[in-house]
PDB file of C-alpha atoms in Angstrom:
ATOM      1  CA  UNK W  26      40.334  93.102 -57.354  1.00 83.00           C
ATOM      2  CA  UNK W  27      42.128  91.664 -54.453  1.00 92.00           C
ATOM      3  CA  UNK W  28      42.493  93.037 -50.962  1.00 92.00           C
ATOM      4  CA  UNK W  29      44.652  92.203 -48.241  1.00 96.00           C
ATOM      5  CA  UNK W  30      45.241  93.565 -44.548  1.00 97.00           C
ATOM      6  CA  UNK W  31      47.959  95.681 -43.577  1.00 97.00           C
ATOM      7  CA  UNK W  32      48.933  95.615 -39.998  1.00 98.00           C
ATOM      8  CA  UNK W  33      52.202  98.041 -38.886  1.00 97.00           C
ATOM      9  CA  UNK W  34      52.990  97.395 -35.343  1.00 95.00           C
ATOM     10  CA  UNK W  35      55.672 100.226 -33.728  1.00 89.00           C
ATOM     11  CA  UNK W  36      55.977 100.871 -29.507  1.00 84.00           C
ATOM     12  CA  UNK W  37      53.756 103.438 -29.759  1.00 86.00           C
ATOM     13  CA  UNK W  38      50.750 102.636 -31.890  1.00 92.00           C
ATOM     14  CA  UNK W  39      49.228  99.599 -33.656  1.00 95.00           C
ATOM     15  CA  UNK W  40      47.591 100.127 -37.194  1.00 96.00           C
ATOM     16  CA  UNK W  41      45.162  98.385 -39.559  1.00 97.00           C
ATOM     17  CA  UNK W  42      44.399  98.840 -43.130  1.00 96.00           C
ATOM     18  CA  UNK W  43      42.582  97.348 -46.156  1.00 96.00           C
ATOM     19  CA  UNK W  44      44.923  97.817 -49.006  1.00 95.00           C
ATOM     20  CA  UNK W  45      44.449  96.770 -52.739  1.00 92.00           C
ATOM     21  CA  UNK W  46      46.574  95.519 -55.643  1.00 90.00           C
ATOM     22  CA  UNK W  47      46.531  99.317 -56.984  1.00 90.00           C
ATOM     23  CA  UNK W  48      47.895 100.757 -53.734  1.00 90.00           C
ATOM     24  CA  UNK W  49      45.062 102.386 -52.682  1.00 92.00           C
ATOM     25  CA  UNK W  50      44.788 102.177 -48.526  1.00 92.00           C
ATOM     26  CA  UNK W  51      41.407 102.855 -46.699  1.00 89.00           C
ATOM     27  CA  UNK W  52      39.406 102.010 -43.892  1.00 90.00           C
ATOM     28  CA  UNK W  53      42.816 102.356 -41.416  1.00 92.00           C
ATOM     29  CA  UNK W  54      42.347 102.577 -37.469  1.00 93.00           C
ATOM     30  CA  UNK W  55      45.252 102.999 -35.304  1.00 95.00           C
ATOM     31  CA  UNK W  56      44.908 102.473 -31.920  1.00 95.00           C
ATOM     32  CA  UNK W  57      47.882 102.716 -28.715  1.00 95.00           C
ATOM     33  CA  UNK W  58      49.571  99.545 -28.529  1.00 93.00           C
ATOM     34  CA  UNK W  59      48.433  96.857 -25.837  1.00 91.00           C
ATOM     35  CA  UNK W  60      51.095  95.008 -25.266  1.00 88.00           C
ATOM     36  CA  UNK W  61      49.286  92.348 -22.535  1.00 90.00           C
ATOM     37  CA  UNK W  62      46.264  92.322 -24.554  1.00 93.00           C
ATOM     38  CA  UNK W  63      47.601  92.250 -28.280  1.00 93.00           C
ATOM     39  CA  UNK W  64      45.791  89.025 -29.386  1.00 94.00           C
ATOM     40  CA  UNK W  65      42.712  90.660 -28.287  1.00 95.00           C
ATOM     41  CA  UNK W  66      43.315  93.761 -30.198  1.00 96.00           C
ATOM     42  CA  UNK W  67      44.418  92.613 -33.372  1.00 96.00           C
ATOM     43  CA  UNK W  68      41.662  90.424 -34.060  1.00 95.00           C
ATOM     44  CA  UNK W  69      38.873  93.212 -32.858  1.00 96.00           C
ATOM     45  CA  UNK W  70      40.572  95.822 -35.156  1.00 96.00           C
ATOM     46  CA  UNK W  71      40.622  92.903 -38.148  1.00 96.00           C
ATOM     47  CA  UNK W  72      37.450  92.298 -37.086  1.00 94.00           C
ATOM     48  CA  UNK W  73      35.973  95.360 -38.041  1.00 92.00           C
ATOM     49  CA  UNK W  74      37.095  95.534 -41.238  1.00 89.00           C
ATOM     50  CA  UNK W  75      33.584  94.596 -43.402  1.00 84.00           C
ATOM     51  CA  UNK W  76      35.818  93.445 -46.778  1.00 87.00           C
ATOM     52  CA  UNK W  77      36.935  90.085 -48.025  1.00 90.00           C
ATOM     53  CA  UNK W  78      40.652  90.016 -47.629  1.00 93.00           C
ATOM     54  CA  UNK W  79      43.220  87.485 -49.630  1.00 93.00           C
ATOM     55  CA  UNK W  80      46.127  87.506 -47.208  1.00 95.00           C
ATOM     56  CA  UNK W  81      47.363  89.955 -44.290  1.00 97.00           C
ATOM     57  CA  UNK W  82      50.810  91.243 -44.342  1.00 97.00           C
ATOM     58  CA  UNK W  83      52.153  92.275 -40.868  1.00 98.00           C
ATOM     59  CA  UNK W  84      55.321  94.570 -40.192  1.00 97.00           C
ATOM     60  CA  UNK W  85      56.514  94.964 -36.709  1.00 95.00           C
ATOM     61  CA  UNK W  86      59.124  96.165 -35.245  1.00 89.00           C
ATOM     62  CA  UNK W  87      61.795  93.475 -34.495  1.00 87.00           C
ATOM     63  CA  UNK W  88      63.548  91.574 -33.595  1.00 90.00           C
ATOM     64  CA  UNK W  89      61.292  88.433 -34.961  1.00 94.00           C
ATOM     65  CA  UNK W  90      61.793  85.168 -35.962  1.00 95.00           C
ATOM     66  CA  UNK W  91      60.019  86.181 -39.461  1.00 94.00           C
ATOM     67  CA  UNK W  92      60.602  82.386 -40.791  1.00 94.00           C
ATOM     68  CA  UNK W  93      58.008  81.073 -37.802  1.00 96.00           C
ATOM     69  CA  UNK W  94      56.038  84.086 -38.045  1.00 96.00           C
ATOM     70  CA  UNK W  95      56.917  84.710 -34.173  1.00 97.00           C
ATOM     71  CA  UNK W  96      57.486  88.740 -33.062  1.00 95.00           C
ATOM     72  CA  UNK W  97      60.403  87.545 -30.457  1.00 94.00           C
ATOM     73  CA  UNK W  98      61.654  90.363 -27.644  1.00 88.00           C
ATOM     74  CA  UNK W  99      61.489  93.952 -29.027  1.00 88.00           C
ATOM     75  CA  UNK W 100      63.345  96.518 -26.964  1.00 83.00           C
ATOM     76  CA  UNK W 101      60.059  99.212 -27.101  1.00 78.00           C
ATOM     77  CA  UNK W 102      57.322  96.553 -26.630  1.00 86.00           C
ATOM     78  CA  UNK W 103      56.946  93.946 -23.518  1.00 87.00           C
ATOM     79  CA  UNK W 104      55.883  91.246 -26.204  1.00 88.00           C
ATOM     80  CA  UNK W 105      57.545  88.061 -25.696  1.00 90.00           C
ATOM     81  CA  UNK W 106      57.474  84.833 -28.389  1.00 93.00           C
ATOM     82  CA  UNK W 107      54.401  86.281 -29.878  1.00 95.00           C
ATOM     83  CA  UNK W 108      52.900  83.900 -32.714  1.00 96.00           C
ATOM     84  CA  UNK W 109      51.345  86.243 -34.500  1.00 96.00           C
ATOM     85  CA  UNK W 110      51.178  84.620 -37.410  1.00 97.00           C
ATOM     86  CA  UNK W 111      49.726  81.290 -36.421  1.00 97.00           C
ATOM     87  CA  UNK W 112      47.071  83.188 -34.417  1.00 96.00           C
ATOM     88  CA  UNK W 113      45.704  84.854 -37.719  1.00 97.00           C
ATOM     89  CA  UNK W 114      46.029  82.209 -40.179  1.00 96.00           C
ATOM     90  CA  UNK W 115      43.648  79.398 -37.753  1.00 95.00           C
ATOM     91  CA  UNK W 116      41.173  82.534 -36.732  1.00 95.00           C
ATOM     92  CA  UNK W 117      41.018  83.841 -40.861  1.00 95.00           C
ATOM     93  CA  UNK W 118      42.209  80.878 -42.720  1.00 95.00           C
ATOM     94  CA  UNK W 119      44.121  83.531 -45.149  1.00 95.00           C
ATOM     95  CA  UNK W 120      48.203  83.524 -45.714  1.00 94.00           C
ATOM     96  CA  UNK W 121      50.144  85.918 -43.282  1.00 96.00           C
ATOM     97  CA  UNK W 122      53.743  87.215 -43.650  1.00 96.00           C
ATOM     98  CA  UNK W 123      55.253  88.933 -40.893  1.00 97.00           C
ATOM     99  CA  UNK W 124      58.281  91.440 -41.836  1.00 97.00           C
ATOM    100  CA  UNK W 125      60.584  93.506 -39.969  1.00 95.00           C
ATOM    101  CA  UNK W 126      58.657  97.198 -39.748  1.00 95.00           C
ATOM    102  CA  UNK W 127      61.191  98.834 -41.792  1.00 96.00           C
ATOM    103  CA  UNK W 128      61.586  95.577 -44.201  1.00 97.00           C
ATOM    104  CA  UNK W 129      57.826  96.146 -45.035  1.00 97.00           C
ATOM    105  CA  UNK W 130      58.558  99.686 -45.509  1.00 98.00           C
ATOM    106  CA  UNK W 131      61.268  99.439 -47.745  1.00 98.00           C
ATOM    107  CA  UNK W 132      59.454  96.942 -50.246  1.00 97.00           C
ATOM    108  CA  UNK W 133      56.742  99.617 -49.867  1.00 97.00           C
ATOM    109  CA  UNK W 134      59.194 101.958 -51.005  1.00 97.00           C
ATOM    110  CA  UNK W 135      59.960  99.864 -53.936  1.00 97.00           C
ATOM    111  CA  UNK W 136      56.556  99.185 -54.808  1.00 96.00           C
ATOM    112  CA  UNK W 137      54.307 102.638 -54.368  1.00 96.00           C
ATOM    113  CA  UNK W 138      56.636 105.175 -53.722  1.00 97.00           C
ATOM    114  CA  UNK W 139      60.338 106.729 -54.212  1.00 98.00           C
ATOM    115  CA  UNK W 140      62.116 103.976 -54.540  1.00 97.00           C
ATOM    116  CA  UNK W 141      59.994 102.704 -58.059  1.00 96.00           C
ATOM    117  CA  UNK W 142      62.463 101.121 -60.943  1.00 95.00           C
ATOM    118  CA  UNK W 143      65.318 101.240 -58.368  1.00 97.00           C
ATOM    119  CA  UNK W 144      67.821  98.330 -57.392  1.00 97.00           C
ATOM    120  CA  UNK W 145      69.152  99.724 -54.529  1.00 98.00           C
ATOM    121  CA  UNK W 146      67.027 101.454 -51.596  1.00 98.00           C
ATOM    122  CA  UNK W 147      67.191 101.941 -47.873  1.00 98.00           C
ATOM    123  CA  UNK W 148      64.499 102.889 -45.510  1.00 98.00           C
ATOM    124  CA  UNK W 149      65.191 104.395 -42.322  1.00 98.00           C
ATOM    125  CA  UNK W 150      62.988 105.178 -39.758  1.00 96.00           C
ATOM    126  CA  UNK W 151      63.523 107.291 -36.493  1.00 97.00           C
ATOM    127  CA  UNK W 152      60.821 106.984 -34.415  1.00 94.00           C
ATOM    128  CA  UNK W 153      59.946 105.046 -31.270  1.00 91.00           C
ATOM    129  CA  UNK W 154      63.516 103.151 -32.167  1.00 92.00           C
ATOM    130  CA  UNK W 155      65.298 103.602 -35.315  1.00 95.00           C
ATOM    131  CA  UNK W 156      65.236 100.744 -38.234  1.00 94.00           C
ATOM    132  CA  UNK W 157      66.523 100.053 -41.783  1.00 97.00           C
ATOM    133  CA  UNK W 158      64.983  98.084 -44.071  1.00 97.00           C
ATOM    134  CA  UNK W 159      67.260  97.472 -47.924  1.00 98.00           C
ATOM    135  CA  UNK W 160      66.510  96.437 -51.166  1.00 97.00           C
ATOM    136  CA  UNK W 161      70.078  95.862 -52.799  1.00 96.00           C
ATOM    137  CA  UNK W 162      70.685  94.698 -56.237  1.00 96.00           C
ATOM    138  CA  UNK W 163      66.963  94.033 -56.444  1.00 96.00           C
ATOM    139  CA  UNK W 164      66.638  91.796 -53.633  1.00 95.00           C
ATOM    140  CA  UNK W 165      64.798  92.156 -50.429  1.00 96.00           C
ATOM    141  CA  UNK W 166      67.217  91.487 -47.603  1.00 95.00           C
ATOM    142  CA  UNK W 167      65.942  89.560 -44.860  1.00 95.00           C
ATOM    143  CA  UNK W 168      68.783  87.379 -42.868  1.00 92.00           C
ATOM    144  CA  UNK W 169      68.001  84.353 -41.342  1.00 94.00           C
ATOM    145  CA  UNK W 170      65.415  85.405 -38.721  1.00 93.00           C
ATOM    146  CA  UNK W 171      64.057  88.089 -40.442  1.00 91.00           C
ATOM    147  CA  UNK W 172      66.508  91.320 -39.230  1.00 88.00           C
ATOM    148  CA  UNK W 173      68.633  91.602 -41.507  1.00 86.00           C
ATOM    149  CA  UNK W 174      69.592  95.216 -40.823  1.00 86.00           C
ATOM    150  CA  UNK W 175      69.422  96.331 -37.257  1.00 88.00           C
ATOM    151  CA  UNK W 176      71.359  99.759 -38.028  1.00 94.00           C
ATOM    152  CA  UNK W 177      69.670 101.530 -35.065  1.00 93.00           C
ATOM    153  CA  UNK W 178      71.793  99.162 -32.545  1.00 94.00           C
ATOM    154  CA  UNK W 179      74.998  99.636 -34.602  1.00 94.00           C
ATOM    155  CA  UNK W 180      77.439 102.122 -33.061  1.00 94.00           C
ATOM    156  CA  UNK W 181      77.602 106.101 -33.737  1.00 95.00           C
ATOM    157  CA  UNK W 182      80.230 108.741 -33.513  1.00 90.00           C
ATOM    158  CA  UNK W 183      79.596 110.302 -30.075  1.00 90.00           C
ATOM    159  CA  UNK W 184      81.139 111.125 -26.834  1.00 86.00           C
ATOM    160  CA  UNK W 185      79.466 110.116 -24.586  1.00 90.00           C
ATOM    161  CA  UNK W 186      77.815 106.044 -23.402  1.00 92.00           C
ATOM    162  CA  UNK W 187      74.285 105.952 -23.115  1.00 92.00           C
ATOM    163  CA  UNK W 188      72.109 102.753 -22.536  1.00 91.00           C
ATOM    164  CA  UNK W 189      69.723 101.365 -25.220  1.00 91.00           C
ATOM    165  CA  UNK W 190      66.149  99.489 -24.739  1.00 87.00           C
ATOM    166  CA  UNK W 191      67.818  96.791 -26.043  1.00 87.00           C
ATOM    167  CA  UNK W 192      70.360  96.825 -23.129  1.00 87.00           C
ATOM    168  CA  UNK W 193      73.151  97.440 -24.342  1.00 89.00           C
ATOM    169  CA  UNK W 194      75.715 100.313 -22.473  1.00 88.00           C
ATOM    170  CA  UNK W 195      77.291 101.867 -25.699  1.00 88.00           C
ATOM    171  CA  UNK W 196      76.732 104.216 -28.482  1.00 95.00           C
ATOM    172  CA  UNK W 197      73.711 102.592 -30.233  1.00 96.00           C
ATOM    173  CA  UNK W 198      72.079 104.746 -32.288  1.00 97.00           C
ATOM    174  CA  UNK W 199      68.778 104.485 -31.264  1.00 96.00           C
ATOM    175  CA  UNK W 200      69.830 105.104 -27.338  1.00 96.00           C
ATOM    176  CA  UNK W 201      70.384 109.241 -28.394  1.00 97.00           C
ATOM    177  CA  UNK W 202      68.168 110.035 -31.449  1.00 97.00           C
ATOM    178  CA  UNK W 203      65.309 108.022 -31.034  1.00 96.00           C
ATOM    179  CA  UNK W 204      61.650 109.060 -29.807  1.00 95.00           C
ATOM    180  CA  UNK W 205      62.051 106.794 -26.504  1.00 94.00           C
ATOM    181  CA  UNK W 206      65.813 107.584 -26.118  1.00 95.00           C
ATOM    182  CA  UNK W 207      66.129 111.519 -27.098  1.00 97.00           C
ATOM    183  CA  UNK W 208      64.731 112.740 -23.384  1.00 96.00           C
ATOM    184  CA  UNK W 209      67.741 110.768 -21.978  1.00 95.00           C
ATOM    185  CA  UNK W 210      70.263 112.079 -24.026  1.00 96.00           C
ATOM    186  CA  UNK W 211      69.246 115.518 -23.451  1.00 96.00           C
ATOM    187  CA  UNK W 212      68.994 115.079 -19.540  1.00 95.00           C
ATOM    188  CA  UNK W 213      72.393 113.603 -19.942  1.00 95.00           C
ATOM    189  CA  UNK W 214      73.941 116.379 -21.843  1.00 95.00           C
ATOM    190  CA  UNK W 215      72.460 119.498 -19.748  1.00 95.00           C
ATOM    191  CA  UNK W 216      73.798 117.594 -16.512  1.00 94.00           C
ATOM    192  CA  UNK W 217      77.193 117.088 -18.096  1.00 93.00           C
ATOM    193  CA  UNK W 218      79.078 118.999 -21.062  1.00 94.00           C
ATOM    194  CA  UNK W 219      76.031 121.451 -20.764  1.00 94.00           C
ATOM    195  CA  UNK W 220      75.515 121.498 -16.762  1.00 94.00           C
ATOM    196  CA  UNK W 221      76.956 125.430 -16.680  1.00 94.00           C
ATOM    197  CA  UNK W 222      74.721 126.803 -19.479  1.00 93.00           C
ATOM    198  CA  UNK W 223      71.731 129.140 -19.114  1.00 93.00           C
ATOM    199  CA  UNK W 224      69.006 127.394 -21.519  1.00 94.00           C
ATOM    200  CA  UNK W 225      65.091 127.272 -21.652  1.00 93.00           C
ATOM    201  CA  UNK W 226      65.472 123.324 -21.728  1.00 94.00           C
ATOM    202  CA  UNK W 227      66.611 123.085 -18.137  1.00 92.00           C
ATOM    203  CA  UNK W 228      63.705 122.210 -16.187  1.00 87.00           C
ATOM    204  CA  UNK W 229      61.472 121.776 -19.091  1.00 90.00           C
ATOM    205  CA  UNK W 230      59.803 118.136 -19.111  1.00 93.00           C
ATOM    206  CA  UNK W 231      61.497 117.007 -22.232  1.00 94.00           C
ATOM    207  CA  UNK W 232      59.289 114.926 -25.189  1.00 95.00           C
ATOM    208  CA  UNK W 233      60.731 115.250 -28.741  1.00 95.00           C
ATOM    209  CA  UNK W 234      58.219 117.136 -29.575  1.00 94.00           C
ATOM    210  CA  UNK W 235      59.261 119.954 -26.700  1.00 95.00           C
ATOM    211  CA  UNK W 236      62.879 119.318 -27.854  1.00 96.00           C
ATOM    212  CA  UNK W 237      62.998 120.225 -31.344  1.00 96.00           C
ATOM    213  CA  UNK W 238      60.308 123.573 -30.534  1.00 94.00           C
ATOM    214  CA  UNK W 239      63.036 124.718 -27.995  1.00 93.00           C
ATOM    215  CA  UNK W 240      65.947 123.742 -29.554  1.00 91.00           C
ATOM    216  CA  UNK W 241      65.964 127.235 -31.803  1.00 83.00           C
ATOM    217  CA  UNK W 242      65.362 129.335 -28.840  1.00 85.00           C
ATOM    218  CA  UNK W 243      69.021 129.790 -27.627  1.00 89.00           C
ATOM    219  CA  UNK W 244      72.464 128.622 -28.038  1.00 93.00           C
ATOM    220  CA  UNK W 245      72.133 125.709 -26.275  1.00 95.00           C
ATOM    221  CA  UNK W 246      69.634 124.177 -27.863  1.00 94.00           C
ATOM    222  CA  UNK W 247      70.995 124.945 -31.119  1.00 95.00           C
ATOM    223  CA  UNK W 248      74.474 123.219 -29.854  1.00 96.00           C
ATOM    224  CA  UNK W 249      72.468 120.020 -29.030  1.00 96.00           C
ATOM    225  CA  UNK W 250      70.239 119.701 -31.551  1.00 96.00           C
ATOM    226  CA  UNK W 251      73.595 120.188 -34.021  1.00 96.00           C
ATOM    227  CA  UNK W 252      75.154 117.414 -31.940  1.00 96.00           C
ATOM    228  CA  UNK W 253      72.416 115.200 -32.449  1.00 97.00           C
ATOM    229  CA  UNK W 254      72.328 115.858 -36.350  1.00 97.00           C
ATOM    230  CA  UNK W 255      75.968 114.811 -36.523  1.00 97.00           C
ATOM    231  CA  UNK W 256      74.861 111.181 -34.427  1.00 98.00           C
ATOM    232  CA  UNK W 257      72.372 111.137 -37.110  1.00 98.00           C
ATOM    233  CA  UNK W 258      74.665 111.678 -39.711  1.00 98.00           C
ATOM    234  CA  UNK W 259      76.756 108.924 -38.553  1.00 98.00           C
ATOM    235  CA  UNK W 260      74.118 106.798 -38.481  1.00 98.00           C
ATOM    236  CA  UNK W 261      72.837 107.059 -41.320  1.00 98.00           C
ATOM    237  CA  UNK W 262      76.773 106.625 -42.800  1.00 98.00           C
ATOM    238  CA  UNK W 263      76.639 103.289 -41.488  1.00 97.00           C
ATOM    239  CA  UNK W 264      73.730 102.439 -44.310  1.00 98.00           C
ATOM    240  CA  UNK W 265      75.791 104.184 -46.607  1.00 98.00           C
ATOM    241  CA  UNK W 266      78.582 102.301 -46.306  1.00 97.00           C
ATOM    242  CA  UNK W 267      77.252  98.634 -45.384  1.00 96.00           C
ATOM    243  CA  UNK W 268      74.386  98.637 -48.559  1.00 97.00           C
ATOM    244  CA  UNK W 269      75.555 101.048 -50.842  1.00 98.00           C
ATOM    245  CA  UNK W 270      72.285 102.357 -52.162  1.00 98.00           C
ATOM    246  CA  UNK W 271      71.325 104.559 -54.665  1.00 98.00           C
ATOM    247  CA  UNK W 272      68.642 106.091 -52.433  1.00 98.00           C
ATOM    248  CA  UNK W 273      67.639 106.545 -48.710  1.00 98.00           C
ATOM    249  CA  UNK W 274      63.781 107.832 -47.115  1.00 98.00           C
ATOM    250  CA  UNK W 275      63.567 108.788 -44.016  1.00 98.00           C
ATOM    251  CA  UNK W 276      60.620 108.342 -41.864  1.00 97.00           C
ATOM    252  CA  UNK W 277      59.479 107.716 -39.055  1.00 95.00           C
ATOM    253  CA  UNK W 278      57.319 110.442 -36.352  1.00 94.00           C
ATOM    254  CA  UNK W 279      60.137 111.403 -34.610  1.00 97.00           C
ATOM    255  CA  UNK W 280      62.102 112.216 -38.787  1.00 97.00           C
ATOM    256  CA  UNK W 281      58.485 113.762 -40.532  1.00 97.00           C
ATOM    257  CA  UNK W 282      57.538 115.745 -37.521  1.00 96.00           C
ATOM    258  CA  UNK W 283      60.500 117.909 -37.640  1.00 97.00           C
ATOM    259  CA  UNK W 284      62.119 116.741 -41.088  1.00 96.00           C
ATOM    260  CA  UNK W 285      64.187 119.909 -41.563  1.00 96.00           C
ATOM    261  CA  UNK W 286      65.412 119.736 -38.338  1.00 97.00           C
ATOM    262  CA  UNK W 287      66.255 116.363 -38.807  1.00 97.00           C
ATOM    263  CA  UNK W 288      67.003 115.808 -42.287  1.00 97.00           C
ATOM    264  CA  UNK W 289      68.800 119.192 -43.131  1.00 97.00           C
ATOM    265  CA  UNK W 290      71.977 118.088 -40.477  1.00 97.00           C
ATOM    266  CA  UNK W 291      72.505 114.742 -42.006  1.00 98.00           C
ATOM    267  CA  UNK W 292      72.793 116.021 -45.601  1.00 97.00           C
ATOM    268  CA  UNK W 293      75.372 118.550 -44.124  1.00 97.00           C
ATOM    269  CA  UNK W 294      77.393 115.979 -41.715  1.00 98.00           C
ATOM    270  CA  UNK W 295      76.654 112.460 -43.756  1.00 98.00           C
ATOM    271  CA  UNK W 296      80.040 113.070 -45.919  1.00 97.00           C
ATOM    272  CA  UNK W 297      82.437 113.348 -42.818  1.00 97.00           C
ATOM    273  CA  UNK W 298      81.416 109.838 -42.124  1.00 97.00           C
ATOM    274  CA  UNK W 299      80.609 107.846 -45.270  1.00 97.00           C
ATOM    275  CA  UNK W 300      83.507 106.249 -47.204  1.00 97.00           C
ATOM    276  CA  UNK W 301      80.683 105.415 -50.157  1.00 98.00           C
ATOM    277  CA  UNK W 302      79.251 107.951 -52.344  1.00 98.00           C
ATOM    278  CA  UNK W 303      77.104 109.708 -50.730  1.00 98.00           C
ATOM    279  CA  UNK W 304      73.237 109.306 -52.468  1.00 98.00           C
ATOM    280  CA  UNK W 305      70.051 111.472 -52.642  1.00 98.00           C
ATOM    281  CA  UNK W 306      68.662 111.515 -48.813  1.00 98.00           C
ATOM    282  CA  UNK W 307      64.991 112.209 -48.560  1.00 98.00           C
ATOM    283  CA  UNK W 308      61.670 112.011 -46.226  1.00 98.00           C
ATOM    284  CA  UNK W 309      59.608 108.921 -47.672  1.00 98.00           C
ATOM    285  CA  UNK W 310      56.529 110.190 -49.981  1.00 98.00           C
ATOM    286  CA  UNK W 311      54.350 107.892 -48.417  1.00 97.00           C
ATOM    287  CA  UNK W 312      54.250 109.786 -45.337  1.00 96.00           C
ATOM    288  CA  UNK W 313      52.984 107.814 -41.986  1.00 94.00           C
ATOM    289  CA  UNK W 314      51.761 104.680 -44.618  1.00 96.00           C
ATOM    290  CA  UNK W 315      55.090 103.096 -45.839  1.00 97.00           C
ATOM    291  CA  UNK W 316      54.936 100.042 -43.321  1.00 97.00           C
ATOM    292  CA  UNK W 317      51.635  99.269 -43.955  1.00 97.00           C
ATOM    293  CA  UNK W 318      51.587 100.017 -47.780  1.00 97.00           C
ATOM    294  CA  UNK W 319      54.805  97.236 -48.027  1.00 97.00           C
ATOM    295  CA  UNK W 320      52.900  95.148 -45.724  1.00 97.00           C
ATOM    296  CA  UNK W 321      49.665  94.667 -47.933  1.00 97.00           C
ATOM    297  CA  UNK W 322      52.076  95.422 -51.412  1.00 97.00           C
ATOM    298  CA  UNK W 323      54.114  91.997 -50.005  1.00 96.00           C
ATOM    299  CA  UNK W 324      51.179  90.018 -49.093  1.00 96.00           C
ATOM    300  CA  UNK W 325      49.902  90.530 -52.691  1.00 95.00           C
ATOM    301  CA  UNK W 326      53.339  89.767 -53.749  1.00 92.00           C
ATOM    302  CA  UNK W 327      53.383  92.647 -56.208  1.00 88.00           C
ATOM    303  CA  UNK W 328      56.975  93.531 -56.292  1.00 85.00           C
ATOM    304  CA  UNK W 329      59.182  89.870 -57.163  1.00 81.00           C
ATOM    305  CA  UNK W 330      62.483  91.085 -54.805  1.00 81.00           C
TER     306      UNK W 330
END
């Protein structure tokens, strides 16, 4: 039986896996991510896995040079020209792919989970930042570095400009409805359109979390958090109409941990912006794993996409 090691690497947390060629996972740590000390903490947490392993698959979140196995400048993570995969193969002598986070995820998708016998899939994750990985007409889509699909830094319908990690001062996606992003856009909203209205979010210290448990406690909340499903909506519109695919998952912390809230807007506003048919939208089966479940599925090469 072969084994490999799965390594998903977000802005928030770092994890490590032994997988196998039947998709079973075990033995996974995760661990806060350490961005000054990263070499050091990958190979301690590889370290302590007591298996043989045929290859490690890695999928982080981008931008990368994938080709070079380099993880490049990521908006959520002060990593610079990492060589992650050079540092791996010389310490364990094994073959390493690196993937886009939600490029692993989607071939995990594929491979294990709701996207089996399909030709066309997205993956989109709304978390730390928001991603997209595809799989259309049966191929894995990559682009020449490796990020082939950057939907969370395309533009959404809304009103107002907010600045993204990445830098840019627009209407990315990820700069209103992500994890690191979602505190601003509230702050922004209750000091603007919203800076008149009584609500048990002013003067709250706003996490995600705190959002979407307040968000149902007044009219307010409920106006925002409806706002926010149409951005959502819009963004997820732009996978519908650039790839086309038969099926979308959602996942993500920021999408699982408060999936109705999340998932029940976009299947409500998704048709006001889409100019494709519309397909089934639903939360990933694989749950927290799908990174790290493509990750080891593509460095055992089970899927050929």
């Amino acid at each position: 039986m072969r084994n490999a090691i799965g390594i998903d690497i977000g802005g928030t947390n770092i994890r490590v896996a032994v997988g196998d060629e039947k998709g079973r996972i075990f033995d996974m740590a995760s661990e806060r991510t350490d961005p000054r000390n990263m070499e050091k903490q990958l190979l301690r947490m590889i370290d302590s896995k007591k298996v043989d392993f045929d290859g490690i698959g890695i999928g982080s979140a981008g931008p990368l040079d994938s080709v070079n196995g380099i993880i490049t400048n990521p908006p959520n993570m002060d990593i610079h020209d990492f060589r992650i995969v050079d540092i791996l193969r010389k310490r364990y002598d094994v073959e390493c792919t690196l993937l886009n986070d939600c490029i692993a995820a989607v071939y995990g998708e594929a491979a294990r989970g709701a996207g089996k016998g399909l030709q066309n899939v997205a993956y989109v994750t709304i978390s730390t930042g928001i991603g997209c990985g595809v799989i259309e007409s049966g191929k894995l889509l990559l682009g020449k570095d490796g990020n082939g699909h950057e939907m969370g830094h395309c533009g959404v319908d809304a009103e107002i400009r907010m600045k993204c990690g990445c830098g840019s001062m627009g209407r990315h996606w990820e700069a209103y409805a992500s994890g690191s992003h979602l505190p601003d856009f509230v702050k922004h909203m209750l000091s603007g359109k919203y800076k008149d209205a009584k609500t048990v979010l002013r003067g709250q210290q706003i996490t995600p979390k705190k959002f979407f448990e307040l968000a149902a406690e007044d009219s307010t909340g409920a106006a925002l958090l409806d706002e926010l499903g149409r951005i959502n909506a819009s963004g997820i519109a732009n996978v519908v109409n650039a790839y086309d695919p038969e099926l979308i998952t959602l996942g993500g912390s920021v999408a699982l941990n408060n999936l109705k809230q999340v998932i029940d807007p976009i299947n409500e506003y998704v048709k006001d912006y889409a100019i494709n048919r519309v397909p089934k939208i639903i939360a990933t089966p694989l749950g927290e794993d799908p990174v790290l479940v493509g990750a080891i599925a593509y460095a055992l090469k089970i899927l050929d996409v």
